[in-house]
Amino acid sequence: MKFIKVENYNKLSRQAANIISAQIIMKPNSVLGLATGSSPIGTYKQLIKWYNKGDVDFSEVTSVNLDEYVGLDGNNNQSYRYFMDTYFFNHINIKKENTYVPNGKSEDLAKEGEEYDARLKSFGGIDLQLLGIGLDGHIGFNEPDKCFEKSTHIVNLHSSTIEANSRFFDSIEDVPKQAITMGMVSIMQAKKILLIANGKAKEEILKKAFSGPITPEIPASILQLHPDVTVIYSEE
Ligand code: GLP
């Protein structure tokens, strides 16, 4: 496991974007596992800049996102599909048909999860998985629990997550109570993992996740078992 401490969010974003573009340069048809939340926005902005300069080409890239809110379709501006289009996909040359976000509006969410995993398997898994970390240690939307969930599944969001994510909504009542998220198998089978965490507020959970016991009570702690994890964090 490699820890990179940087001074501020700007440097964090550049470092993360560097690792992602190196991945694409080395393997143009990479499968990228992508994340939402405030942490990766700067990384996506930096990648867009380098794309515009001609330094990175996404034409052969496939992307699979970690999660989506249940009940929101891609046109809803709070959905993670909308987030990805707005902050990233609309500004680069990735083929939209090669970008995957779980469908939170599916009538059969269990089937949606199975199909999501099967599709990922057919791609040969993820080459590089980008992750943020929730204040309770969640990755994707794998919330603290009694066991690690393996496959893409439906999750009831914890009240602390609903509260943390309410900053993006008009009111806390508008935050969906459930999400569909990739499980630990897809995440742990990624060849490389890049986790980014910004700000003092994340310090405590990073310590617990990476220096404490491996426990489903702190979902990110499972990453201690992965052979190739890079954590970039800024205390700003
Ligand atoms: C959401 C996402 C996670 C993300 C987390 C942290 O809950 N499902 O993938 O890591 O938010 O968000 P932020 O980066 O805004 O702290």
Coordinates of N, CA, C and O in Angstrom, one line a residue, residues 31-36 44 62-70 80 84 89 98-104 109-110 112-121 123-132 137-145 147-157 178-193 219-220 222-223:
V31 N -10.2 -0.5 -18.6 CA -11.6 -0.5 -18.0 C -11.3 0.3 -16.7 O -10.6 -0.1 -15.8
L32 N -11.9 1.5 -16.6 CA -11.8 2.4 -15.4 C -13.0 2.2 -14.5 O -14.1 2.3 -15.0
G33 N -12.8 2.0 -13.3 CA -13.8 2.0 -12.3 C -13.9 3.4 -11.7 O -12.9 3.9 -11.3
L34 N -15.0 4.1 -11.9 CA -15.1 5.5 -11.5 C -16.0 5.8 -10.3 O -16.9 5.0 -10.0
A35 N -15.8 6.9 -9.7 CA -16.5 7.3 -8.5 C -17.1 8.7 -8.6 O -16.7 9.5 -9.4
T36 N -18.1 8.9 -7.7 CA -18.7 10.2 -7.7 C -18.3 10.8 -6.3 O -17.4 10.4 -5.6
Y44 N -11.3 14.8 -12.4 CA -12.0 14.8 -13.7 C -11.6 16.1 -14.4 O -11.4 16.1 -15.6
T62 N -13.3 2.0 -21.4 CA -14.6 1.7 -20.9 C -14.7 2.1 -19.5 O -13.6 2.0 -18.8
S63 N -15.8 2.6 -19.0 CA -15.9 3.0 -17.6 C -17.1 2.3 -16.9 O -18.1 2.1 -17.6
V64 N -16.9 1.9 -15.7 CA -17.9 1.4 -14.9 C -18.0 2.1 -13.6 O -17.0 2.3 -12.9
N65 N -19.1 2.7 -13.3 CA -19.2 3.4 -12.0 C -19.6 2.6 -10.9 O -20.2 1.5 -11.0
L66 N -19.3 3.0 -9.7 CA -19.5 2.2 -8.5 C -21.0 2.1 -8.1 O -21.4 1.1 -7.6
D67 N -21.7 3.2 -8.3 CA -23.1 3.2 -7.6 C -24.0 4.2 -8.2 O -23.7 5.0 -9.1
E68 N -25.3 4.1 -7.8 CA -26.3 5.0 -8.2 C -27.4 5.0 -7.1 O -27.6 4.0 -6.4
Y69 N -28.1 6.1 -7.0 CA -29.2 6.2 -6.1 C -30.4 5.4 -6.7 O -30.7 5.5 -7.9
V70 N -31.1 4.7 -5.8 CA -32.3 4.0 -6.3 C -33.4 5.0 -6.5 O -33.6 5.9 -5.6
Y80 N -26.2 9.9 -10.2 CA -24.7 9.8 -10.5 C -24.4 9.7 -11.9 O -23.3 10.0 -12.4
M84 N -21.7 12.1 -13.7 CA -20.6 11.7 -14.5 C -20.6 12.3 -15.9 O -19.6 12.7 -16.4
F89 N -17.9 12.9 -18.6 CA -18.0 12.3 -19.9 C -18.4 13.2 -21.1 O -17.9 13.1 -22.2
N98 N -19.9 3.2 -24.0 CA -19.0 2.4 -23.2 C -18.9 2.9 -21.7 O -17.9 2.6 -21.0
T99 N -19.8 3.7 -21.3 CA -19.8 4.2 -19.9 C -21.0 3.6 -19.2 O -22.1 3.6 -19.7
Y100 N -20.7 2.9 -18.1 CA -21.8 2.2 -17.4 C -21.9 2.8 -16.0 O -21.0 3.0 -15.3
V101 N -23.2 3.0 -15.6 CA -23.6 3.4 -14.3 C -24.8 2.5 -13.9 O -25.6 2.3 -14.8
P102 N -24.8 1.9 -12.8 CA -26.0 1.1 -12.5 C -27.3 1.9 -12.7 O -27.3 3.1 -12.5
N103 N -28.3 1.2 -13.2 CA -29.6 1.8 -13.4 C -30.5 1.8 -12.1 O -31.1 0.8 -11.8
G104 N -30.6 3.0 -11.5 CA -31.3 3.1 -10.2 C -32.8 3.1 -10.4 O -33.6 3.0 -9.5
L109 N -34.2 -4.5 -9.6 CA -32.9 -4.1 -9.2 C -31.9 -5.3 -8.9 O -30.7 -5.1 -9.1
A110 N -32.5 -6.4 -8.4 CA -31.6 -7.6 -8.2 C -31.0 -8.0 -9.5 O -29.8 -8.3 -9.6
E112 N -30.7 -6.2 -12.2 CA -29.8 -5.1 -12.6 C -28.4 -5.4 -12.0 O -27.4 -5.3 -12.7
G113 N -28.3 -5.7 -10.7 CA -27.1 -6.0 -10.1 C -26.4 -7.2 -10.7 O -25.2 -7.1 -11.0
E114 N -27.1 -8.3 -11.0 CA -26.5 -9.5 -11.6 C -25.9 -9.1 -12.9 O -24.8 -9.5 -13.3
E115 N -26.7 -8.4 -13.7 CA -26.3 -8.0 -15.1 C -25.0 -7.1 -15.0 O -24.1 -7.2 -15.9
Y116 N -25.0 -6.2 -14.0 CA -23.9 -5.3 -13.9 C -22.6 -6.1 -13.7 O -21.6 -5.9 -14.3
D117 N -22.7 -7.1 -12.7 CA -21.5 -7.9 -12.4 C -21.1 -8.8 -13.6 O -19.9 -8.9 -13.9
A118 N -22.1 -9.3 -14.3 CA -21.8 -10.2 -15.5 C -21.1 -9.4 -16.6 O -20.2 -9.8 -17.2
R119 N -21.6 -8.2 -16.8 CA -21.0 -7.3 -17.8 C -19.5 -7.0 -17.4 O -18.6 -7.1 -18.3
L120 N -19.4 -6.7 -16.2 CA -18.0 -6.4 -15.7 C -17.1 -7.5 -15.9 O -15.9 -7.4 -16.3
K121 N -17.6 -8.7 -15.6 CA -16.8 -9.9 -15.8 C -16.4 -10.1 -17.3 O -15.3 -10.5 -17.6
F123 N -15.9 -7.9 -19.4 CA -14.8 -7.0 -19.7 C -13.5 -7.4 -19.2 O -12.5 -6.8 -19.4
G124 N -13.5 -8.5 -18.4 CA -12.2 -8.9 -17.8 C -11.9 -8.2 -16.5 O -10.7 -8.1 -16.1
G125 N -12.9 -7.5 -15.9 CA -12.7 -6.8 -14.6 C -12.1 -5.4 -14.8 O -11.9 -4.9 -16.0
I126 N -11.8 -4.7 -13.7 CA -11.4 -3.3 -13.7 C -9.9 -3.2 -13.7 O -9.2 -3.9 -12.9
D127 N -9.3 -2.4 -14.6 CA -7.9 -2.2 -14.5 C -7.5 -1.2 -13.4 O -6.5 -1.5 -12.7
L128 N -8.2 -0.1 -13.3 CA -7.9 0.9 -12.3 C -9.2 1.4 -11.6 O -10.1 1.9 -12.4
Q129 N -9.4 1.2 -10.3 CA -10.6 1.6 -9.7 C -10.3 2.9 -8.8 O -9.4 2.9 -8.0
L130 N -11.0 4.0 -9.2 CA -10.9 5.2 -8.4 C -11.9 5.1 -7.3 O -13.1 4.8 -7.5
L131 N -11.5 5.5 -6.1 CA -12.5 5.5 -4.9 C -12.3 6.7 -4.1 O -11.2 7.3 -4.0
G132 N -13.5 7.2 -3.6 CA -13.5 8.1 -2.5 C -13.7 7.3 -1.2 O -13.7 6.1 -1.2
G137 N -16.5 5.3 6.5 CA -15.6 4.3 5.9 C -16.2 3.6 4.7 O -15.7 2.6 4.2
H138 N -17.4 4.1 4.2 CA -18.0 3.4 3.0 C -17.2 3.7 1.8 O -16.6 4.7 1.6
I139 N -17.2 2.7 0.9 CA -16.6 2.8 -0.4 C -17.7 2.4 -1.4 O -18.4 1.4 -1.2
G140 N -17.8 3.2 -2.5 CA -19.0 3.1 -3.3 C -20.1 3.4 -2.3 O -20.1 4.4 -1.6
F141 N -21.1 2.6 -2.2 CA -22.1 2.7 -1.2 C -22.1 1.5 -0.3 O -23.2 1.1 0.3
N142 N -21.0 0.8 -0.1 CA -20.9 -0.3 0.8 C -20.8 0.3 2.2 O -19.8 0.7 2.6
E143 N -21.9 0.3 2.9 CA -22.0 0.9 4.2 C -21.5 -0.1 5.3 O -21.5 -1.3 5.1
P144 N -21.1 0.4 6.4 CA -20.7 -0.4 7.5 C -21.8 -1.5 7.8 O -23.0 -1.2 7.8
D145 N -21.4 -2.7 8.0 CA -22.4 -3.8 8.1 C -21.7 -4.9 8.9 O -20.6 -4.8 9.4
C147 N -21.3 -7.9 7.6 CA -20.4 -8.7 6.7 C -20.2 -7.9 5.4 O -20.9 -6.9 5.2
F148 N -19.2 -8.3 4.7 CA -18.9 -7.6 3.4 C -19.8 -8.1 2.4 O -19.9 -9.4 2.2
E149 N -20.5 -7.3 1.6 CA -21.3 -7.7 0.5 C -20.5 -8.0 -0.7 O -19.7 -7.1 -1.1
K150 N -20.7 -9.1 -1.3 CA -19.8 -9.4 -2.5 C -20.2 -8.8 -3.8 O -19.4 -8.3 -4.5
S151 N -21.5 -9.0 -4.1 CA -21.9 -8.6 -5.5 C -22.6 -7.2 -5.5 O -22.8 -6.6 -4.4
T152 N -22.9 -6.7 -6.7 CA -23.6 -5.5 -6.8 C -25.0 -5.7 -6.2 O -25.7 -6.7 -6.5
H153 N -25.4 -4.8 -5.3 CA -26.5 -5.0 -4.4 C -27.2 -3.7 -4.0 O -26.6 -2.6 -4.2
I154 N -28.4 -3.9 -3.5 CA -29.2 -2.7 -3.0 C -28.8 -2.5 -1.6 O -28.6 -3.5 -0.8
V155 N -28.6 -1.3 -1.2 CA -28.2 -1.0 0.2 C -29.1 0.1 0.8 O -29.6 1.0 0.0
N156 N -29.5 0.0 2.0 CA -30.2 1.0 2.7 C -29.1 2.0 3.3 O -28.2 1.6 4.0
L157 N -29.2 3.2 2.8 CA -28.2 4.2 3.3 C -28.3 4.5 4.7 O -29.4 4.7 5.3
Q178 N -32.1 4.6 -0.5 CA -31.4 3.4 -1.0 C -30.5 3.7 -2.2 O -30.7 4.7 -2.9
A179 N -29.6 2.8 -2.4 CA -28.7 2.9 -3.5 C -28.4 1.5 -4.0 O -28.6 0.5 -3.3
I180 N -27.9 1.5 -5.3 CA -27.4 0.2 -5.8 C -25.9 0.4 -5.9 O -25.4 1.4 -6.5
T181 N -25.1 -0.5 -5.4 CA -23.7 -0.3 -5.4 C -22.9 -1.6 -5.8 O -23.4 -2.7 -5.5
M182 N -21.8 -1.4 -6.4 CA -20.9 -2.5 -6.7 C -20.5 -3.1 -5.4 O -20.4 -2.4 -4.4
G183 N -20.3 -4.4 -5.3 CA -19.9 -5.1 -4.1 C -18.4 -5.2 -4.0 O -17.7 -4.7 -4.8
M184 N -17.9 -5.9 -3.0 CA -16.5 -5.9 -2.7 C -15.7 -6.8 -3.7 O -14.5 -6.6 -3.9
V185 N -16.4 -7.8 -4.3 CA -15.6 -8.6 -5.2 C -15.1 -7.8 -6.4 O -13.9 -7.8 -6.7
S186 N -16.0 -7.1 -7.0 CA -15.6 -6.3 -8.2 C -14.5 -5.3 -7.8 O -13.5 -5.1 -8.6
I187 N -14.7 -4.7 -6.7 CA -13.7 -3.6 -6.2 C -12.4 -4.3 -5.9 O -11.3 -3.9 -6.4
M188 N -12.4 -5.4 -5.2 CA -11.2 -6.1 -4.8 C -10.5 -6.8 -5.9 O -9.3 -7.0 -5.9
Q189 N -11.2 -7.1 -7.0 CA -10.6 -7.7 -8.2 C -10.0 -6.7 -9.1 O -9.3 -7.1 -10.1
A190 N -10.2 -5.4 -8.9 CA -9.6 -4.4 -9.7 C -8.1 -4.6 -9.6 O -7.5 -4.9 -8.5
K191 N -7.4 -4.4 -10.7 CA -5.9 -4.7 -10.7 C -5.2 -3.6 -9.9 O -4.3 -3.9 -9.2
K192 N -5.7 -2.4 -10.0 CA -5.1 -1.3 -9.2 C -6.2 -0.5 -8.5 O -7.3 -0.3 -9.1
I193 N -6.0 0.0 -7.3 CA -6.9 0.9 -6.7 C -6.3 2.2 -6.3 O -5.2 2.2 -5.8
P219 N -15.9 -0.5 6.0 CA -15.8 -1.2 4.7 C -14.5 -1.0 4.0 O -13.9 -2.0 3.4
A220 N -13.9 0.2 4.0 CA -12.7 0.5 3.3 C -11.5 -0.3 3.9 O -10.5 -0.5 3.2
I222 N -11.1 -3.4 4.1 CA -10.8 -4.5 3.3 C -9.7 -4.3 2.3 O -9.0 -5.2 1.8
L223 N -9.5 -3.0 1.9 CA -8.5 -2.6 1.0 C -7.1 -3.0 1.5 O -6.1 -3.1 0.7

